[in-house]
Structure formats: C-alpha cells, structure tokens
Amino acid sequence: MSKLACGVLTMMLAAPLFAAPDTFKDPLDVQATMLKRRLASTHTNAITHAGNRLVAVGIGGLVVYSDDGGKQWLQASVPVSSDLTDVYFPTPKTGWAVGQDGVVLHTRDGGQTWEKQLDGRATEKLLKMHFEVLFHTGNADAPRYQSDVQLNYAGGPEQVLLGVWFKDEQHGFVAGSFGTLLATDDGGETWTSWVEKVEAQTPPHYYAIRGTKLGVMMASEQGVIFRLDPDKQRFVPMQTGYNGTFFNLLETRDSVFALGLRGNAYRLKTGTAT
C-alpha cells in the first residue's frame, strides 16, 4: 500500500481515539446529529441512485437524499454517528450503507430511515466463532486467521467497511480493511465470513466491491483486482501491472475501469477476464 493510502487509512481508523476519555461516546451508540443547514456542502464520501432519488453518505452518520436531481436535499434518520463510506441500492426502496466501526445500515424506504444490521463488535464475535469452528474441524489456515482477528480487534471495532454491493434484496457483500469480507443471503439478517475465500498471502484492504459484466470484483492494493470465481466460490487475484492502490471500480458499456492513485485508471474490456 502506498504511503498516501496508508496515511489516509491510518487517520480513518484512528479518528475516534482523539476524543477525550471522559467525554467520549461510541459513535455506534449515538444517533447522527440532525443538521439544520448546509446539507449540500457537508462532507460526503459516496453517492448513488435509489430509483430516481439520489442518496449520499458521509461524516458523522450523515445520509442525505434528493428527489430533484440535487437541487434540494433532506437528511435521513440514522441510528449511528460513525462516518459512512459507501452506499448501494439494488432496488429503489431497499439499500445498504457501510462505514467506520464496521457498521452496516439498512433502509426499506429509499433512504429516508435507516436501521443498524451489523457493527464491528458483532463482527468480532462472528469471526472468532467462525474460525474457532474451522480450527476444530482441522482447517490448516484457521490459526492464522484467528491471529489476524485477535490483532485486528484488539483495540475494539476499528475495522472500517469501505465497500458494499448487493445482487438483489437478499444477496450481497460488504468489504473493508485488513481482509474484512462478509456475505449475506437473507438481506443482512445474518452474515457469514468470506475472509478465508480470497486468494491472498496477507489480508489486504478492499476499497470497493461491485458486480460487473465480468463478475463481482474488488479494488485492492498493489495493483490487484480480485474477481469472484463462481465455480470455486473464491475471489482470485487479477494482476494489472500497476503497483499502486485502486480505490474504486466503474463499469461502462463495454469495460470495467479500476481507478487508482495519482489519476491512474486501468481498463479491462468485457470478455477479457480469465
């Protein structure tokens, strides 16, 4: 990972630590502040369509939506004040948002109101139980994953989710820092680990996940794009020849673009994935 990317991610992960111990309230337990003005100029990290509606997410649990192409914005009710990093709607009414502290939010009304489905505290328990089961069934890699979980959650729910994508209202993925990758097949009611279903020597950061004509893909570090092999049910690496970090994926009519540091963009044409 580049020094710039490392610095940005370090600040993101460390941000909650700057609150004074006697005044600190966990963002996972504090509802997002309702802003009375300047909604259009408040910092946002991602925007998407929910049918004809625009929905954007950002700092402090901010979710705003517009039904007139961005001329007027309204703020949604959100149960957490963790920074939000990505948002996705497989249908006009049903959507998910993810962010700091491993938070996963869900909406059923086009983004006007949200509920928490998952956070880093629950994910830690989920992963510990999952890899303990794998360990007792003789999985040779389980001890390594157990060690990673112990290290990643030693300071609390520090892992940030940076990407979310759903195929439909039931099936989706969330992905983020240090190899965090979870899947659901019941609309987020339950989640399962896909951490071990990525062919990588060390747990990388996943900055974006998207379904494309070339399959489900994740943007990662060191010029690597991971693509889901539907037969193996594993994410396999695709080398691009680039050494930097990819932060986003964009699909056009006949191509998928991986967008990286310093304005770098790599193009993969439809039909060229192997």
Short mmCIF file of C-alpha atoms in Angstrom, two decimals:
data_model
loop_
_atom_site.label_atom_id
_atom_site.label_comp_id
_atom_site.label_asym_id
_atom_site.label_seq_id
_atom_site.Cartn_x
_atom_site.Cartn_y
_atom_site.Cartn_z
CA MET A 1 0.00 0.00 0.00
CA SER A 2 1.30 3.48 -0.84
CA LYS A 3 2.35 5.94 1.85
CA LEU A 4 -0.55 8.21 0.91
CA ALA A 5 -3.13 5.43 1.11
CA CYS A 6 -1.60 4.16 4.34
CA GLY A 7 -1.77 7.63 5.86
CA VAL A 8 -5.38 8.15 4.85
CA LEU A 9 -6.46 4.77 6.20
CA THR A 10 -4.50 5.29 9.43
CA MET A 11 -6.29 8.59 10.05
CA MET A 12 -9.65 6.95 9.32
CA LEU A 13 -9.01 4.13 11.73
CA ALA A 14 -7.53 6.34 14.44
CA ALA A 15 -10.05 9.19 14.32
CA PRO A 16 -12.23 8.06 17.26
CA LEU A 17 -9.18 7.93 19.54
CA PHE A 18 -8.87 11.72 19.65
CA ALA A 19 -11.97 12.19 21.82
CA ALA A 20 -11.29 12.91 25.49
CA PRO A 21 -11.79 9.77 27.60
CA ASP A 22 -14.29 11.45 29.94
CA THR A 23 -16.49 12.79 27.12
CA PHE A 24 -16.17 10.03 24.53
CA LYS A 25 -19.34 8.31 23.39
CA ASP A 26 -19.11 5.39 21.00
CA PRO A 27 -20.41 6.54 17.59
CA LEU A 28 -22.15 3.18 17.30
CA ASP A 29 -24.36 4.18 20.23
CA VAL A 30 -25.06 7.79 19.25
CA GLN A 31 -27.64 8.85 16.68
CA ALA A 32 -26.41 11.05 13.84
CA THR A 33 -26.86 14.76 14.53
CA MET A 34 -29.65 16.35 12.52
CA LEU A 35 -28.20 19.35 10.71
CA LYS A 36 -30.37 22.42 10.25
CA ARG A 37 -28.49 23.86 7.28
CA ARG A 38 -25.66 23.40 4.78
CA LEU A 39 -26.68 19.85 3.88
CA ALA A 40 -25.45 20.27 0.31
CA SER A 41 -21.97 21.37 1.44
CA THR A 42 -21.40 18.84 4.24
CA HIS A 43 -18.64 16.30 3.55
CA THR A 44 -19.90 13.17 1.79
CA ASN A 45 -17.96 10.08 0.70
CA ALA A 46 -20.30 8.30 -1.73
CA ILE A 47 -23.47 8.85 -3.73
CA THR A 48 -25.80 6.54 -5.64
CA HIS A 49 -29.23 6.29 -7.23
CA ALA A 50 -32.25 4.78 -5.48
CA GLY A 51 -34.52 4.77 -8.50
CA ASN A 52 -34.86 8.46 -9.43
CA ARG A 53 -33.68 9.54 -5.98
CA LEU A 54 -30.08 10.48 -5.14
CA VAL A 55 -28.70 9.21 -1.82
CA ALA A 56 -25.33 10.33 -0.41
CA VAL A 57 -23.48 9.30 2.76
CA GLY A 58 -20.69 10.95 4.71
CA ILE A 59 -19.22 12.04 8.02
CA GLY A 60 -20.88 11.56 11.38
CA GLY A 61 -23.52 9.16 10.08
CA LEU A 62 -24.74 11.68 7.53
CA VAL A 63 -27.25 10.41 4.95
CA VAL A 64 -28.94 12.91 2.65
CA TYR A 65 -31.31 12.36 -0.25
CA SER A 66 -32.70 14.40 -3.13
CA ASP A 67 -35.69 13.86 -5.38
CA ASP A 68 -35.00 16.75 -7.75
CA GLY A 69 -31.54 15.94 -9.11
CA GLY A 70 -29.63 17.52 -6.24
CA LYS A 71 -31.31 20.93 -6.04
CA GLN A 72 -32.86 20.25 -2.64
CA TRP A 73 -31.57 17.81 -0.02
CA LEU A 74 -33.19 16.26 3.04
CA GLN A 75 -31.41 14.46 5.89
CA ALA A 76 -32.29 10.90 6.82
CA SER A 77 -32.70 9.48 10.31
CA VAL A 78 -29.63 7.37 11.13
CA PRO A 79 -29.02 5.46 14.40
CA VAL A 80 -25.21 5.87 14.46
CA SER A 81 -22.74 8.73 14.11
CA SER A 82 -19.91 6.66 12.60
CA ASP A 83 -18.55 8.04 9.33
CA LEU A 84 -20.15 6.33 6.34
CA THR A 85 -18.06 5.41 3.31
CA ASP A 86 -20.27 3.67 0.72
CA VAL A 87 -23.93 3.13 -0.20
CA TYR A 88 -25.75 0.86 -2.63
CA PHE A 89 -29.37 0.23 -3.66
CA PRO A 90 -30.28 -2.92 -5.59
CA THR A 91 -33.88 -1.59 -5.78
CA PRO A 92 -35.37 1.90 -5.45
CA LYS A 93 -36.56 1.21 -1.90
CA THR A 94 -34.02 -1.24 -0.48
CA GLY A 95 -30.45 -0.15 0.24
CA TRP A 96 -27.38 -0.58 2.42
CA ALA A 97 -24.67 1.78 3.69
CA VAL A 98 -21.37 0.92 5.41
CA GLY A 99 -18.60 2.73 7.21
CA GLN A 100 -16.37 3.19 10.23
CA ASP A 101 -16.56 0.82 13.18
CA GLY A 102 -17.69 -1.95 10.83
CA VAL A 103 -21.20 -0.53 10.68
CA VAL A 104 -23.79 -1.85 8.21
CA LEU A 105 -27.02 0.13 7.84
CA HIS A 106 -30.20 -0.90 6.00
CA THR A 107 -33.16 1.05 4.61
CA ARG A 108 -36.51 -0.13 3.28
CA ASP A 109 -37.96 3.26 2.30
CA GLY A 110 -35.49 4.60 -0.25
CA GLY A 111 -33.05 6.02 2.26
CA GLN A 112 -35.32 8.13 4.48
CA THR A 113 -34.86 6.00 7.60
CA TRP A 114 -32.13 3.50 8.47
CA GLU A 115 -31.53 0.69 10.93
CA LYS A 116 -28.29 -0.92 12.04
CA GLN A 117 -27.82 -4.52 10.94
CA LEU A 118 -24.20 -5.10 11.95
CA ASP A 119 -21.20 -3.42 13.56
CA GLY A 120 -17.59 -4.23 14.40
CA ARG A 121 -18.44 -5.54 17.84
CA ALA A 122 -20.74 -8.19 16.38
CA THR A 123 -18.31 -8.93 13.54
CA GLU A 124 -15.51 -9.68 16.01
CA LYS A 125 -17.68 -12.28 17.73
CA LEU A 126 -18.83 -13.69 14.40
CA LEU A 127 -15.27 -14.12 13.09
CA LYS A 128 -13.91 -15.56 16.33
CA MET A 129 -16.66 -18.18 16.41
CA HIS A 130 -16.28 -18.93 12.70
CA PHE A 131 -12.54 -19.56 12.82
CA GLU A 132 -12.81 -21.49 16.06
CA VAL A 133 -15.14 -23.89 14.27
CA LEU A 134 -12.71 -24.14 11.35
CA PHE A 135 -9.86 -24.79 13.77
CA HIS A 136 -11.68 -27.68 15.43
CA THR A 137 -12.53 -29.18 12.05
CA GLY A 138 -8.82 -29.30 11.20
CA ASN A 139 -8.52 -26.33 8.83
CA ALA A 140 -4.77 -25.72 8.46
CA ASP A 141 -5.19 -21.96 7.90
CA ALA A 142 -7.52 -21.36 10.85
CA PRO A 143 -4.75 -20.42 13.34
CA ARG A 144 -3.51 -17.68 11.03
CA TYR A 145 -7.00 -16.22 10.67
CA GLN A 146 -7.56 -16.46 14.41
CA SER A 147 -4.37 -14.49 14.99
CA ASP A 148 -5.46 -11.85 12.44
CA VAL A 149 -8.83 -11.41 14.14
CA GLN A 150 -7.17 -11.09 17.56
CA LEU A 151 -4.84 -8.40 16.22
CA ASN A 152 -7.43 -6.52 14.16
CA TYR A 153 -9.92 -6.19 17.01
CA ALA A 154 -7.51 -5.72 19.91
CA GLY A 155 -8.46 -2.05 20.18
CA GLY A 156 -12.19 -2.51 19.61
CA PRO A 157 -14.30 -2.29 16.45
CA GLU A 158 -11.62 -0.47 14.48
CA GLN A 159 -12.05 -2.12 11.10
CA VAL A 160 -13.71 0.11 8.54
CA LEU A 161 -16.04 -1.18 5.82
CA LEU A 162 -15.26 0.62 2.57
CA GLY A 163 -17.49 -1.11 0.04
CA VAL A 164 -20.96 -2.62 -0.25
CA TRP A 165 -22.73 -4.33 -3.15
CA PHE A 166 -25.94 -6.34 -3.41
CA LYS A 167 -27.03 -8.51 -6.32
CA ASP A 168 -30.66 -8.23 -5.18
CA GLU A 169 -32.60 -7.67 -1.96
CA GLN A 170 -31.20 -10.84 -0.40
CA HIS A 171 -27.64 -11.47 -1.62
CA GLY A 172 -24.75 -9.10 -1.01
CA PHE A 173 -21.22 -8.39 0.22
CA VAL A 174 -19.52 -5.83 2.47
CA ALA A 175 -15.74 -5.38 2.32
CA GLY A 176 -13.09 -3.28 4.01
CA SER A 177 -9.79 -3.02 5.83
CA PHE A 178 -7.38 -5.85 6.65
CA GLY A 179 -9.20 -8.52 4.69
CA THR A 180 -12.67 -7.88 6.10
CA LEU A 181 -15.19 -9.55 3.79
CA LEU A 182 -18.67 -10.72 4.76
CA ALA A 183 -21.62 -12.04 2.78
CA THR A 184 -25.36 -12.41 3.35
CA ASP A 185 -28.06 -14.37 1.57
CA ASP A 186 -31.01 -13.19 3.67
CA GLY A 187 -30.95 -9.43 3.23
CA GLY A 188 -28.49 -8.78 6.04
CA GLU A 189 -30.35 -10.62 8.78
CA THR A 190 -27.29 -12.86 9.14
CA TRP A 191 -23.73 -12.57 7.81
CA THR A 192 -21.02 -15.13 7.09
CA SER A 193 -17.25 -14.81 6.77
CA TRP A 194 -15.68 -14.73 3.33
CA VAL A 195 -12.33 -13.66 4.79
CA GLU A 196 -10.82 -17.05 4.00
CA LYS A 197 -12.32 -17.15 0.49
CA VAL A 198 -9.81 -14.73 -1.01
CA GLU A 199 -6.57 -15.95 -2.57
CA ALA A 200 -4.12 -13.57 -0.86
CA GLN A 201 -0.95 -14.19 1.14
CA THR A 202 -1.73 -11.46 3.66
CA PRO A 203 -5.08 -9.76 4.39
CA PRO A 204 -5.28 -6.74 2.05
CA HIS A 205 -7.54 -3.73 2.21
CA TYR A 206 -10.58 -3.85 -0.07
CA TYR A 207 -11.54 -0.33 -1.10
CA ALA A 208 -14.53 -1.11 -3.31
CA ILE A 209 -16.70 -4.05 -4.34
CA ARG A 210 -19.01 -4.10 -7.35
CA GLY A 211 -20.92 -6.52 -9.52
CA THR A 212 -19.99 -6.09 -13.18
CA LYS A 213 -20.40 -7.87 -16.52
CA LEU A 214 -17.09 -9.54 -15.67
CA GLY A 215 -18.36 -10.77 -12.31
CA VAL A 216 -18.09 -9.47 -8.75
CA MET A 217 -14.83 -7.53 -8.37
CA MET A 218 -12.94 -5.86 -5.52
CA ALA A 219 -10.46 -2.98 -5.82
CA SER A 220 -7.41 -3.54 -3.64
CA GLU A 221 -3.73 -2.73 -3.09
CA GLN A 222 -0.54 -3.25 -5.12
CA GLY A 223 -2.41 -3.10 -8.39
CA VAL A 224 -4.57 -6.13 -7.64
CA ILE A 225 -8.22 -6.56 -8.55
CA PHE A 226 -9.93 -9.58 -7.03
CA ARG A 227 -12.65 -11.29 -9.07
CA LEU A 228 -15.15 -13.86 -7.81
CA ASP A 229 -14.72 -17.24 -9.44
CA PRO A 230 -18.31 -18.55 -9.43
CA ASP A 231 -17.18 -22.19 -9.72
CA LYS A 232 -14.65 -22.06 -6.89
CA GLN A 233 -16.71 -19.58 -4.86
CA ARG A 234 -13.47 -17.76 -4.15
CA PHE A 235 -12.03 -14.37 -5.06
CA VAL A 236 -8.94 -14.76 -7.24
CA PRO A 237 -6.36 -12.02 -7.96
CA MET A 238 -6.08 -10.28 -11.32
CA GLN A 239 -2.74 -8.54 -11.86
CA THR A 240 -2.87 -5.25 -13.76
CA GLY A 241 0.81 -4.27 -13.95
CA TYR A 242 0.11 -1.31 -11.67
CA ASN A 243 1.85 -1.09 -8.28
CA GLY A 244 -0.45 1.36 -6.54
CA THR A 245 -3.80 1.17 -4.76
CA PHE A 246 -7.13 1.03 -6.55
CA PHE A 247 -9.88 2.93 -4.76
CA ASN A 248 -12.91 2.41 -6.99
CA LEU A 249 -14.45 0.44 -9.83
CA LEU A 250 -16.52 1.92 -12.64
CA GLU A 251 -18.39 -0.04 -15.30
CA THR A 252 -19.23 1.33 -18.75
CA ARG A 253 -20.99 -0.31 -21.68
CA ASP A 254 -18.05 -2.50 -22.71
CA SER A 255 -15.41 -2.06 -19.99
CA VAL A 256 -14.61 -2.04 -16.29
CA PHE A 257 -12.27 0.70 -15.05
CA ALA A 258 -10.16 0.42 -11.90
CA LEU A 259 -9.37 3.89 -10.53
CA GLY A 260 -6.20 4.44 -8.51
CA LEU A 261 -3.74 6.90 -7.03
CA ARG A 262 -2.44 9.92 -8.91
CA GLY A 263 -5.15 9.73 -11.54
CA ASN A 264 -4.27 6.24 -12.71
CA ALA A 265 -7.07 4.31 -14.40
CA TYR A 266 -6.83 0.78 -15.81
CA ARG A 267 -9.33 -0.61 -18.29
CA LEU A 268 -10.49 -4.19 -18.63
CA LYS A 269 -12.68 -4.85 -21.66
CA THR A 270 -15.71 -7.09 -21.37
CA GLY A 271 -14.77 -10.61 -22.44
CA THR A 272 -11.08 -10.36 -21.46
CA ALA A 273 -11.31 -11.68 -17.89
CA THR A 274 -9.60 -15.01 -17.33
#
